[in-house]
Coordinates of C-alpha atoms in Angstrom, one line a residue:
Chain A
M1 CA 0.0 0.0 0.0
A2 CA 1.4 3.4 -1.0
L3 CA 1.3 5.7 2.0
D4 CA 0.8 9.3 1.0
I5 CA 2.0 10.9 4.1
K6 CA 4.8 13.1 5.1
P7 CA 7.3 11.4 7.5
T8 CA 7.6 14.3 9.9
R9 CA 7.6 14.5 13.6
S10 CA 4.6 16.8 13.6
E11 CA 2.7 14.3 11.4
L12 CA 3.5 11.6 13.8
I13 CA 2.2 13.6 16.7
N14 CA -0.9 14.4 14.7
L15 CA -1.3 10.7 13.7
K16 CA -0.9 9.6 17.3
R17 CA -3.6 12.0 18.4
R18 CA -5.9 10.8 15.6
I19 CA -5.3 7.2 16.5
K20 CA -6.3 8.0 20.1
Q21 CA -9.4 9.8 19.0
T22 CA -10.4 7.0 16.6
S23 CA -9.8 4.4 19.3
T24 CA -12.1 6.3 21.6
G25 CA -14.7 6.5 18.9
Y26 CA -14.3 2.9 18.1
N27 CA -14.8 2.0 21.8
L28 CA -17.9 4.2 21.9
L29 CA -19.3 2.7 18.7
K30 CA -18.6 -0.8 20.1
M31 CA -20.5 0.1 23.3
K32 CA -23.4 1.6 21.2
R33 CA -23.5 -1.6 19.1
D34 CA -23.6 -3.8 22.2
G35 CA -26.2 -1.5 23.8
L36 CA -28.4 -1.6 20.7
F37 CA -27.9 -5.3 20.5
H38 CA -29.0 -5.7 24.1
E39 CA -32.0 -3.5 23.5
F40 CA -32.8 -5.5 20.3
R41 CA -32.6 -8.8 22.1
T42 CA -34.9 -7.6 24.9
L43 CA -37.4 -6.2 22.4
L44 CA -37.1 -9.4 20.2
S45 CA -38.1 -11.7 23.1
E46 CA -41.1 -9.3 23.8
M47 CA -41.9 -9.2 20.1
I48 CA -41.9 -13.0 19.9
E49 CA -44.2 -13.2 22.9
A50 CA -46.5 -10.5 21.4
R51 CA -46.5 -12.2 18.0
E52 CA -47.6 -15.5 19.6
G53 CA -50.3 -13.6 21.6
L54 CA -51.4 -11.9 18.4
V55 CA -51.7 -15.1 16.5
G56 CA -53.8 -16.6 19.4
T57 CA -56.0 -13.5 19.6
Y58 CA -56.5 -13.5 15.9
R59 CA -57.5 -17.2 16.0
D60 CA -60.0 -16.4 18.8
A61 CA -61.4 -13.4 17.0
L62 CA -61.8 -15.3 13.8
Q63 CA -63.6 -18.1 15.6
A64 CA -65.9 -15.6 17.4
I65 CA -66.7 -13.6 14.2
N66 CA -67.3 -16.9 12.3
L67 CA -69.7 -18.1 15.0
A68 CA -71.4 -14.7 15.2
S69 CA -72.0 -14.4 11.4
S70 CA -73.1 -18.0 11.2
I71 CA -75.6 -17.8 14.0
E72 CA -76.7 -14.2 13.9
G73 CA -76.1 -13.7 10.2
G74 CA -73.6 -11.6 8.3
L75 CA -76.1 -8.8 7.9
A76 CA -76.6 -8.6 11.7
V77 CA -72.9 -8.5 12.3
K78 CA -72.4 -5.8 9.6
S79 CA -75.3 -3.9 11.1
A80 CA -73.8 -4.0 14.6
A81 CA -70.4 -3.0 13.1
I82 CA -71.6 0.3 11.6
A83 CA -73.3 1.5 14.8
S84 CA -70.4 3.3 16.5
S85 CA -69.5 6.8 15.6
K86 CA -66.1 6.3 17.2
H87 CA -63.6 4.8 14.8
P88 CA -60.2 3.4 15.7
E89 CA -57.4 5.8 14.9
V90 CA -53.6 5.6 15.2
Q91 CA -51.1 8.4 15.6
V92 CA -47.4 7.8 14.9
S93 CA -44.9 9.9 16.7
K94 CA -41.1 9.5 17.4
R95 CA -39.1 8.5 20.3
N96 CA -35.4 8.0 20.9
I97 CA -33.6 4.8 21.9
M98 CA -29.8 5.4 22.3
G99 CA -29.8 8.0 19.5
V100 CA -32.0 5.9 17.2
V101 CA -35.3 7.5 16.3
V102 CA -38.0 4.9 16.4
P103 CA -41.7 5.2 15.8
K104 CA -44.2 5.4 18.6
V105 CA -47.7 4.2 17.7
E106 CA -50.5 5.4 19.9
G107 CA -54.1 4.4 19.2
Q108 CA -57.4 6.0 20.0
N109 CA -60.7 4.2 20.3
L110 CA -59.0 0.9 19.8
K111 CA -60.9 -0.9 22.5
L112 CA -64.5 0.3 22.6
S113 CA -66.6 -0.2 25.7
V114 CA -70.1 -1.4 25.5
E115 CA -71.4 2.2 25.7
D116 CA -69.0 3.3 23.0
R117 CA -70.2 0.7 20.6
G118 CA -73.6 2.4 20.8
L119 CA -75.6 -0.8 20.5
G120 CA -78.7 -1.4 22.7
M121 CA -78.2 -4.0 25.4
V122 CA -81.8 -5.3 25.5
G123 CA -81.9 -6.9 22.1
G124 CA -78.1 -7.5 21.8
S125 CA -76.5 -10.8 21.0
P126 CA -73.8 -12.5 23.1
Y127 CA -72.2 -13.8 19.9
I128 CA -71.8 -10.2 18.6
D129 CA -70.5 -9.0 22.0
E130 CA -67.9 -11.7 22.0
A131 CA -66.8 -11.0 18.4
A132 CA -66.6 -7.3 19.1
D133 CA -64.5 -7.9 22.3
A134 CA -62.2 -10.3 20.5
Y135 CA -61.6 -7.8 17.7
S136 CA -61.1 -4.9 20.0
L137 CA -58.4 -6.9 21.7
L138 CA -56.9 -7.9 18.4
V139 CA -56.7 -4.3 17.1
E140 CA -55.0 -3.2 20.3
K141 CA -52.4 -6.0 19.9
V142 CA -51.9 -5.3 16.2
V143 CA -51.1 -1.7 17.0
K144 CA -48.7 -2.7 19.8
A145 CA -47.0 -5.4 17.6
A146 CA -46.7 -2.9 14.7
E147 CA -44.9 -0.4 17.0
M148 CA -42.6 -3.2 18.2
E149 CA -41.9 -4.5 14.7
A150 CA -41.1 -1.1 13.3
T151 CA -38.8 -0.4 16.3
L152 CA -37.1 -3.7 15.8
K153 CA -36.5 -3.0 12.1
R154 CA -35.1 0.4 12.8
L155 CA -32.9 -1.0 15.5
L156 CA -31.7 -3.7 13.3
E157 CA -30.8 -1.2 10.6
E158 CA -28.9 0.9 13.1
I159 CA -27.1 -2.2 14.5
E160 CA -26.0 -3.1 10.9
A161 CA -24.7 0.4 10.3
T162 CA -22.9 0.6 13.6
K163 CA -21.4 -2.8 13.0
R164 CA -20.1 -1.7 9.6
R165 CA -18.6 1.4 11.2
V166 CA -17.0 -0.6 14.0
N167 CA -15.6 -3.1 11.5
A168 CA -14.3 -0.4 9.3
L169 CA -12.5 1.2 12.2
E170 CA -11.3 -2.1 13.6
F171 CA -10.1 -3.7 10.4
K172 CA -9.3 -0.7 8.1
V173 CA -9.0 2.8 9.6
I174 CA -7.1 2.0 12.8
P175 CA -4.7 -0.6 11.3
E176 CA -4.0 1.8 8.4
M177 CA -3.3 4.6 10.8
K178 CA -1.1 2.3 12.9
E179 CA 0.7 1.3 9.8
A180 CA 1.3 4.9 8.9
Q181 CA 2.5 5.6 12.4
T182 CA 4.9 2.7 12.1
F183 CA 6.0 3.9 8.7
I184 CA 6.7 7.4 10.0
Q185 CA 8.5 6.1 13.1
L186 CA 10.7 3.9 10.9
R187 CA 11.3 6.7 8.4
L188 CA 12.2 9.1 11.2
E189 CA 14.6 6.6 12.8
E190 CA 16.1 6.0 9.4
M191 CA 16.5 9.7 8.8
E192 CA 18.1 10.0 12.2
R193 CA 20.5 7.2 11.4
E194 CA 21.3 8.8 8.0
E195 CA 21.9 12.1 9.8
T196 CA 24.2 10.4 12.3
F197 CA 26.1 8.6 9.5
R198 CA 26.5 11.9 7.5
L199 CA 27.8 13.7 10.6
K200 CA 30.3 10.9 11.2
R201 CA 31.5 11.0 7.6
F202 CA 31.8 14.8 7.8
K203 CA 33.8 14.6 11.0
N204 CA 36.2 12.0 9.5
K205 CA 37.0 14.3 6.6
Chain B
M1 CA -97.6 -1.2 8.5
V2 CA -100.5 -3.2 9.7
R3 CA -102.0 -2.3 13.1
A4 CA -105.4 -2.1 14.8
Q5 CA -107.3 -4.1 12.2
S6 CA -111.0 -4.3 12.7
G7 CA -113.5 -6.8 11.4
R8 CA -113.8 -10.6 11.8
S9 CA -110.7 -12.7 11.9
N10 CA -110.4 -15.6 9.4
V11 CA -108.8 -17.9 12.0
Y12 CA -109.9 -21.1 10.4
N13 CA -108.8 -20.3 6.9
A14 CA -105.6 -18.6 8.0
S15 CA -104.5 -21.4 10.3
A16 CA -105.2 -24.0 7.6
R17 CA -103.2 -22.1 5.1
A18 CA -100.4 -21.6 7.7
K19 CA -100.3 -25.4 8.3
A20 CA -100.2 -26.1 4.6
R21 CA -97.2 -23.7 4.3
K22 CA -95.5 -25.3 7.3
A23 CA -95.8 -28.7 5.6
S24 CA -93.7 -27.4 2.7
L25 CA -90.8 -26.3 4.9
I26 CA -87.6 -28.2 4.8
D27 CA -87.9 -31.1 7.2
Q28 CA -85.3 -32.4 9.6
T29 CA -84.1 -35.2 7.4
R30 CA -83.5 -32.9 4.4
M31 CA -81.7 -30.4 6.7
R32 CA -79.4 -33.2 8.0
Q33 CA -78.7 -34.2 4.4
L34 CA -77.7 -30.6 3.7
V35 CA -75.2 -30.7 6.6
Q36 CA -73.4 -33.5 4.8
Q37 CA -73.1 -31.6 1.5
G38 CA -70.1 -29.6 0.5
T39 CA -69.9 -25.8 0.1
D40 CA -70.2 -26.0 -3.7
S41 CA -73.4 -28.0 -3.9
I42 CA -75.2 -26.5 -0.9
G43 CA -76.2 -23.3 -2.6
A44 CA -77.7 -25.2 -5.6
S45 CA -79.6 -27.4 -3.1
I46 CA -81.0 -24.4 -1.3
G47 CA -82.1 -22.9 -4.6
E48 CA -84.0 -26.1 -5.4
M49 CA -85.8 -25.9 -2.0
G50 CA -87.8 -22.8 -3.0
Y51 CA -85.2 -20.0 -2.9
R52 CA -84.3 -20.1 -6.6
A53 CA -86.0 -16.8 -7.6
E54 CA -84.3 -14.7 -4.8
M55 CA -80.9 -16.4 -5.3
D56 CA -81.0 -15.5 -9.0
L57 CA -81.8 -12.0 -8.1
Y58 CA -78.6 -11.6 -6.0
A59 CA -76.3 -13.9 -8.0
S60 CA -75.2 -11.2 -10.5
R61 CA -73.9 -8.9 -7.7
M62 CA -73.0 -11.0 -4.8
S63 CA -71.3 -14.3 -4.4
G64 CA -71.1 -17.2 -1.9
A65 CA -72.6 -17.0 1.5
D66 CA -73.5 -13.2 1.2
A67 CA -75.7 -13.9 -1.9
V68 CA -77.4 -16.9 -0.2
E69 CA -78.0 -14.9 3.0
A70 CA -79.5 -12.0 1.2
A71 CA -81.7 -14.3 -0.8
L72 CA -82.9 -16.1 2.4
F73 CA -83.9 -12.8 4.0
H74 CA -85.6 -11.6 0.8
N75 CA -87.5 -14.9 0.7
L76 CA -88.5 -14.5 4.4
D77 CA -89.7 -10.9 3.8
N78 CA -91.8 -12.1 0.8
D79 CA -93.2 -15.0 2.8
L80 CA -94.1 -12.9 5.8
A81 CA -95.9 -10.4 3.5
E82 CA -97.9 -13.2 2.0
V83 CA -98.9 -14.6 5.4
L84 CA -100.0 -11.1 6.5
R85 CA -102.0 -10.8 3.3
F86 CA -104.2 -13.9 4.0
C87 CA -104.9 -12.9 7.7
Q88 CA -107.8 -10.7 8.4
G89 CA -109.3 -8.6 11.2
K90 CA -107.9 -8.8 14.7
L91 CA -105.8 -11.9 13.7
K92 CA -104.0 -9.7 11.3
S93 CA -103.1 -7.3 14.1
I94 CA -101.6 -10.1 16.2
V95 CA -99.7 -11.6 13.4
A96 CA -98.5 -8.2 12.3
I97 CA -96.9 -7.5 15.6
Y98 CA -95.0 -10.7 15.4
V99 CA -93.9 -9.9 11.8
E100 CA -92.9 -6.4 12.8
R101 CA -89.9 -7.8 14.8
F102 CA -88.0 -8.0 11.6
D103 CA -88.9 -4.4 10.8
Y104 CA -87.7 -3.4 14.2
E105 CA -84.3 -4.9 13.3
K106 CA -84.3 -2.8 10.1
A107 CA -85.2 0.3 12.0
K108 CA -82.3 -0.4 14.3
T109 CA -80.0 -0.9 11.3
V110 CA -81.1 2.5 9.8
L111 CA -80.4 4.2 13.1
R112 CA -77.0 2.6 13.4
A113 CA -76.1 3.6 9.8
V114 CA -77.1 7.2 10.5
N115 CA -75.3 7.3 13.9
G116 CA -72.1 5.6 12.6
G117 CA -72.1 7.7 9.4
A118 CA -72.0 4.6 7.2
S119 CA -72.1 5.3 3.4
D120 CA -75.4 4.9 1.6
E121 CA -73.8 2.7 -1.0
M122 CA -72.5 0.3 1.7
I123 CA -75.9 0.0 3.3
E124 CA -77.6 -0.4 0.0
S125 CA -75.2 -3.0 -1.3
Q126 CA -74.5 -5.0 1.8
I127 CA -77.0 -4.6 4.6
L128 CA -80.3 -3.6 3.1
P129 CA -80.0 -4.7 -0.5
S130 CA -82.0 -2.6 -2.9
E131 CA -83.1 -5.7 -4.8
N132 CA -85.6 -6.2 -2.0
P133 CA -88.4 -3.7 -2.6
R134 CA -89.3 -3.8 1.2
N135 CA -86.0 -2.1 1.9
A136 CA -86.8 0.9 -0.2
T137 CA -88.5 2.9 2.6
W138 CA -85.5 2.2 4.9
L139 CA -83.0 3.1 2.2
T140 CA -84.8 6.4 1.6
I141 CA -84.4 7.3 5.3
V142 CA -80.7 6.4 5.2
K143 CA -80.1 8.5 2.1
N144 CA -82.1 11.5 3.2
T145 CA -81.2 12.0 6.8
E146 CA -78.1 13.2 8.5
G147 CA -78.6 12.8 12.2
L148 CA -80.5 10.5 14.6
D149 CA -83.1 13.3 15.2
E150 CA -83.8 13.5 11.4
A151 CA -84.0 9.7 11.1
V152 CA -86.5 9.6 14.0
E153 CA -88.6 12.3 12.3
A154 CA -88.6 10.4 9.1
M155 CA -90.0 7.3 10.9
A156 CA -92.9 9.3 12.2
G157 CA -96.2 7.4 11.8
T158 CA -94.7 4.0 12.3
P159 CA -94.8 2.1 15.7
W160 CA -91.0 2.5 16.1
G161 CA -91.2 6.2 15.1
Q162 CA -93.8 6.7 17.8
T163 CA -91.6 5.0 20.4
L164 CA -88.6 7.0 19.4
A165 CA -90.6 10.3 19.4
K166 CA -91.3 9.8 23.1
L167 CA -87.6 9.9 23.9
D168 CA -85.5 12.9 24.7
A169 CA -84.1 14.7 21.7
E170 CA -80.6 14.1 22.9
S171 CA -81.1 10.3 23.3
T172 CA -78.2 8.1 22.3
L173 CA -78.5 5.2 19.9
E174 CA -78.2 2.8 22.8
V175 CA -81.2 4.3 24.5
M176 CA -83.2 4.3 21.2
E177 CA -82.5 0.6 20.6
N178 CA -83.4 -0.4 24.1
A179 CA -86.7 1.6 23.8
L180 CA -87.5 -0.1 20.5
D181 CA -86.9 -3.6 22.0
M182 CA -88.9 -2.8 25.1
Q183 CA -91.7 -1.4 22.9
Y184 CA -91.8 -4.5 20.7
F185 CA -92.3 -6.8 23.6
A186 CA -94.9 -4.5 25.3
D187 CA -96.9 -4.3 22.0
A188 CA -96.6 -8.1 21.4
L189 CA -97.8 -8.9 25.0
R190 CA -100.7 -6.4 24.6
A191 CA -101.8 -8.0 21.3
V192 CA -101.4 -11.6 22.5
K193 CA -103.4 -11.0 25.7
D194 CA -106.4 -10.1 23.5
K195 CA -109.2 -12.7 23.4
E196 CA -108.1 -13.7 19.8
G197 CA -104.6 -14.6 21.0
S198 CA -104.1 -18.2 22.3
P199 CA -102.8 -19.0 25.8
Q200 CA -100.0 -20.9 24.2
L201 CA -98.9 -17.9 22.3
L202 CA -98.9 -15.8 25.5
K203 CA -96.8 -18.5 27.3
Y204 CA -94.4 -18.7 24.4
L205 CA -94.0 -14.9 24.3
R206 CA -93.4 -14.7 28.0
M207 CA -90.8 -17.5 27.8
E208 CA -89.1 -15.6 25.0
I209 CA -89.0 -12.5 27.3
D210 CA -87.6 -14.6 30.1
H211 CA -84.9 -16.0 27.9
R212 CA -84.0 -12.6 26.6
N213 CA -83.7 -11.4 30.2
V214 CA -81.7 -14.4 31.3
I215 CA -79.1 -14.1 28.5
N216 CA -78.9 -10.4 29.1
E217 CA -78.1 -11.0 32.7
F218 CA -75.2 -13.4 31.7
R219 CA -74.0 -10.7 29.3
S220 CA -74.1 -8.0 31.9
I221 CA -72.1 -10.0 34.4
R222 CA -69.4 -10.4 31.7
M223 CA -69.5 -6.6 31.0
G224 CA -69.4 -5.7 34.7
M225 CA -72.6 -3.6 34.6
T226 CA -74.0 -2.1 37.7
S227 CA -77.2 -3.5 39.3
E228 CA -79.1 -0.3 38.3
Q229 CA -78.1 -0.6 34.7
R230 CA -79.0 -4.3 34.8
Q231 CA -82.5 -3.6 36.3
A232 CA -83.1 -1.0 33.5
M233 CA -82.5 -3.7 31.0
I234 CA -85.2 -6.1 32.3
I235 CA -88.0 -6.6 29.9
P236 CA -91.3 -6.7 31.9
G237 CA -93.9 -9.4 31.3
G238 CA -91.9 -12.6 31.6
K239 CA -93.0 -15.6 33.6
I240 CA -90.1 -15.2 36.0
D241 CA -91.4 -12.9 38.7
A242 CA -90.0 -9.3 39.0
A243 CA -88.6 -10.0 42.6
T244 CA -86.5 -12.9 41.3
M245 CA -85.2 -10.8 38.4
K246 CA -84.4 -7.9 40.7
Q247 CA -82.3 -10.3 42.9
A248 CA -80.7 -11.7 39.7
C249 CA -79.5 -8.2 38.9
V250 CA -77.2 -8.1 41.9
T251 CA -75.5 -11.4 41.3
E252 CA -71.8 -11.3 40.3
T253 CA -71.2 -14.8 38.9
D254 CA -73.0 -17.3 36.6
E255 CA -73.4 -19.7 39.5
E256 CA -75.1 -17.1 41.7
L257 CA -77.3 -16.0 38.9
I258 CA -78.4 -19.6 38.2
D259 CA -79.1 -20.2 41.9
V260 CA -81.2 -17.1 42.1
L261 CA -83.2 -18.0 38.9
R262 CA -83.8 -21.5 40.3
R263 CA -85.9 -19.9 43.1
S264 CA -88.5 -19.2 40.4
S265 CA -90.7 -22.1 39.5
S266 CA -91.0 -20.6 36.0
F267 CA -87.3 -21.1 35.3
D268 CA -86.4 -24.4 33.6
D269 CA -82.9 -25.1 35.0
N270 CA -82.4 -28.3 33.0
G271 CA -79.0 -28.4 31.4
F272 CA -77.8 -25.1 33.0
D273 CA -75.1 -26.8 35.2
E274 CA -73.6 -28.4 32.1
A275 CA -73.9 -25.1 30.2
R276 CA -72.1 -23.3 33.0
A277 CA -69.2 -25.8 32.9
D278 CA -69.0 -25.5 29.1
S279 CA -69.2 -21.7 29.3
E280 CA -66.4 -21.6 31.7
R281 CA -64.3 -23.9 29.6
L282 CA -64.9 -22.1 26.4
G283 CA -65.0 -18.6 27.8
S284 CA -68.2 -17.9 25.9
L285 CA -71.9 -17.5 26.4
D286 CA -72.6 -19.8 23.5
P287 CA -73.6 -22.8 25.7
Y288 CA -76.3 -20.7 27.5
A289 CA -77.6 -19.1 24.3
E290 CA -77.9 -22.5 22.6
L291 CA -79.5 -24.1 25.6
L292 CA -82.1 -21.4 25.8
S293 CA -82.7 -21.6 22.0
H294 CA -83.2 -25.4 22.2
Q295 CA -85.6 -25.0 25.2
R296 CA -87.6 -22.4 23.3
H297 CA -87.9 -24.4 20.1
A298 CA -88.8 -27.6 22.1
V299 CA -91.7 -25.7 23.7
L300 CA -92.7 -24.4 20.3
R301 CA -92.8 -28.0 18.9
R302 CA -94.9 -29.1 21.9
F303 CA -97.4 -26.2 21.6
S304 CA -97.7 -26.7 17.8
H305 CA -100.3 -29.5 18.3
L306 CA -102.4 -27.4 20.7
S307 CA -104.7 -24.5 19.9
P308 CA -105.2 -25.6 16.3
V309 CA -107.7 -22.9 15.6
S310 CA -106.1 -19.7 16.9
A311 CA -103.3 -17.3 16.0
F312 CA -100.8 -19.8 17.3
P313 CA -100.5 -22.0 14.1
I314 CA -99.7 -18.8 12.1
I315 CA -97.2 -17.6 14.6
H316 CA -95.8 -21.1 14.7
Y317 CA -95.4 -21.1 11.0
I318 CA -93.6 -17.7 11.1
E319 CA -91.3 -19.0 13.8
K320 CA -90.6 -22.2 11.8
K321 CA -89.9 -20.3 8.6
A322 CA -87.5 -17.9 10.5
L323 CA -85.9 -21.0 12.0
E324 CA -85.5 -22.6 8.5
V325 CA -83.8 -19.4 7.3
R326 CA -81.6 -19.4 10.4
N327 CA -80.6 -23.0 9.9
L328 CA -79.8 -22.5 6.2
R329 CA -77.8 -19.4 7.0
L330 CA -75.9 -21.2 9.7
L331 CA -75.2 -24.0 7.2
V332 CA -74.0 -21.7 4.4
R333 CA -72.0 -19.3 6.5
G334 CA -70.7 -22.1 8.8
K335 CA -69.6 -24.2 5.8
A336 CA -68.0 -21.2 4.2
V337 CA -65.9 -20.4 7.2
G338 CA -65.1 -24.1 7.9
L339 CA -67.1 -24.7 11.1
P340 CA -67.1 -28.4 11.9
K341 CA -70.2 -30.5 11.3
E342 CA -70.6 -31.1 15.0
V343 CA -70.7 -27.4 15.7
L344 CA -73.3 -26.8 13.0
E345 CA -75.5 -29.6 14.2
A346 CA -75.2 -28.5 17.8
H347 CA -76.5 -25.0 16.9
M348 CA -79.3 -26.2 14.7
D349 CA -82.9 -26.4 15.8
Y350 CA -85.8 -28.2 14.0

């Protein structure tokens, strides 16, 4: 590798300072990577649990709606579904995890109470109640899982980028700088030896 | 709208015609054969059983279970209109009240659509199909009204419109629906208690009220409602006395509720212990709802041979026709979503 550097003492001092700074940065990045990875693993286990819960809730909700539309009729289920004037809404904002901006999903009217659904109780159906409850729970879990999944994806991207930076520092930037430092040191020593030799020759004349 | 008819009732003629119609309904054996059929052939079989005209009407726009369900409801509407046509005098008033329960459901759908801001197109295409001419009035209300107050105004002159007009202007949809259900049962009781109504019909209606109250109590326990809210939901006129129902409103578990209801001699507790165990296991009220439905239809079967010359055979036919539609809908929807045969058979009544 051709080193395009000046073998001077000031360059060596500069280089030493830069190596120190880069090493500090490298350590910090390594700590960030490890921290993000720890966060990722914690979130991942929560996500796996949430996913399993989501699948179970979806299965229950599907079963409840299937039974409700079979027994009460699809028209009755649709009629009950249009009653509420409150509709589920989600708002996406941002939050920070170790410098990584991740989405924060907050929902409104995700789980409607009996009053919010607006349906009369006297002529209501237990099948439709159960289907509505199951779907309310499902929507809540979907929103939670969506937030976790988006956070995980963002964390993963950041871990990848940090890992690339750490690797670049560890295997490319710092070794090259150290190589340059060695080169300058050797060159300076050689120049010193040449100088000593020249002085000796001059003295002998 | 058929109310307060005067003149002589044609009980003999109407009950004979109702019995003849009942004989042409799908029998238990044929229904069981349908359970064995696959999803592809079941629609064709239902078409052959008297629903072809309505199914053809919806086939161009809908498919699968939606088309069959819409056709079944359309057929039921046509059938009820024909039954009303051949009833005369006071008998017609009694039958009309029973038939009106389907209109009450439509009134509730209209109020829900207006309250929830559902699009006219969605209502017209999915809930109150425009192919059914009896939905035209309801669709006009949906299209031409903006708020609940306007919808109530548009229903003026109808029994449900009169009920809703008595409520506060600021009443919520929930209050309106409860008032409609209460009014339906009050009107039905009043009509059935008339001398033209049979004692069996009165007993059946009172049992229906009891069953509605009992299942509502189970629902309200699940929802954690207060005893005041629960008392307000009790439909008056059932066979279970008011004092027992009042006590039932303060119970907090299914077991307590069943124990309280057992104090009333009018409560048939057969099968409730098993239903409670099943309900706990499944985490659903389905076992109770099914038990009550089976009890009600068993009583209907028993009564069908009594009072041969009264309003009862006509109401019995209406109930049987509605039951046929319910069974067919259960079959089609259940098969479409893959419910097992055992579940379908357990939920069917004959």
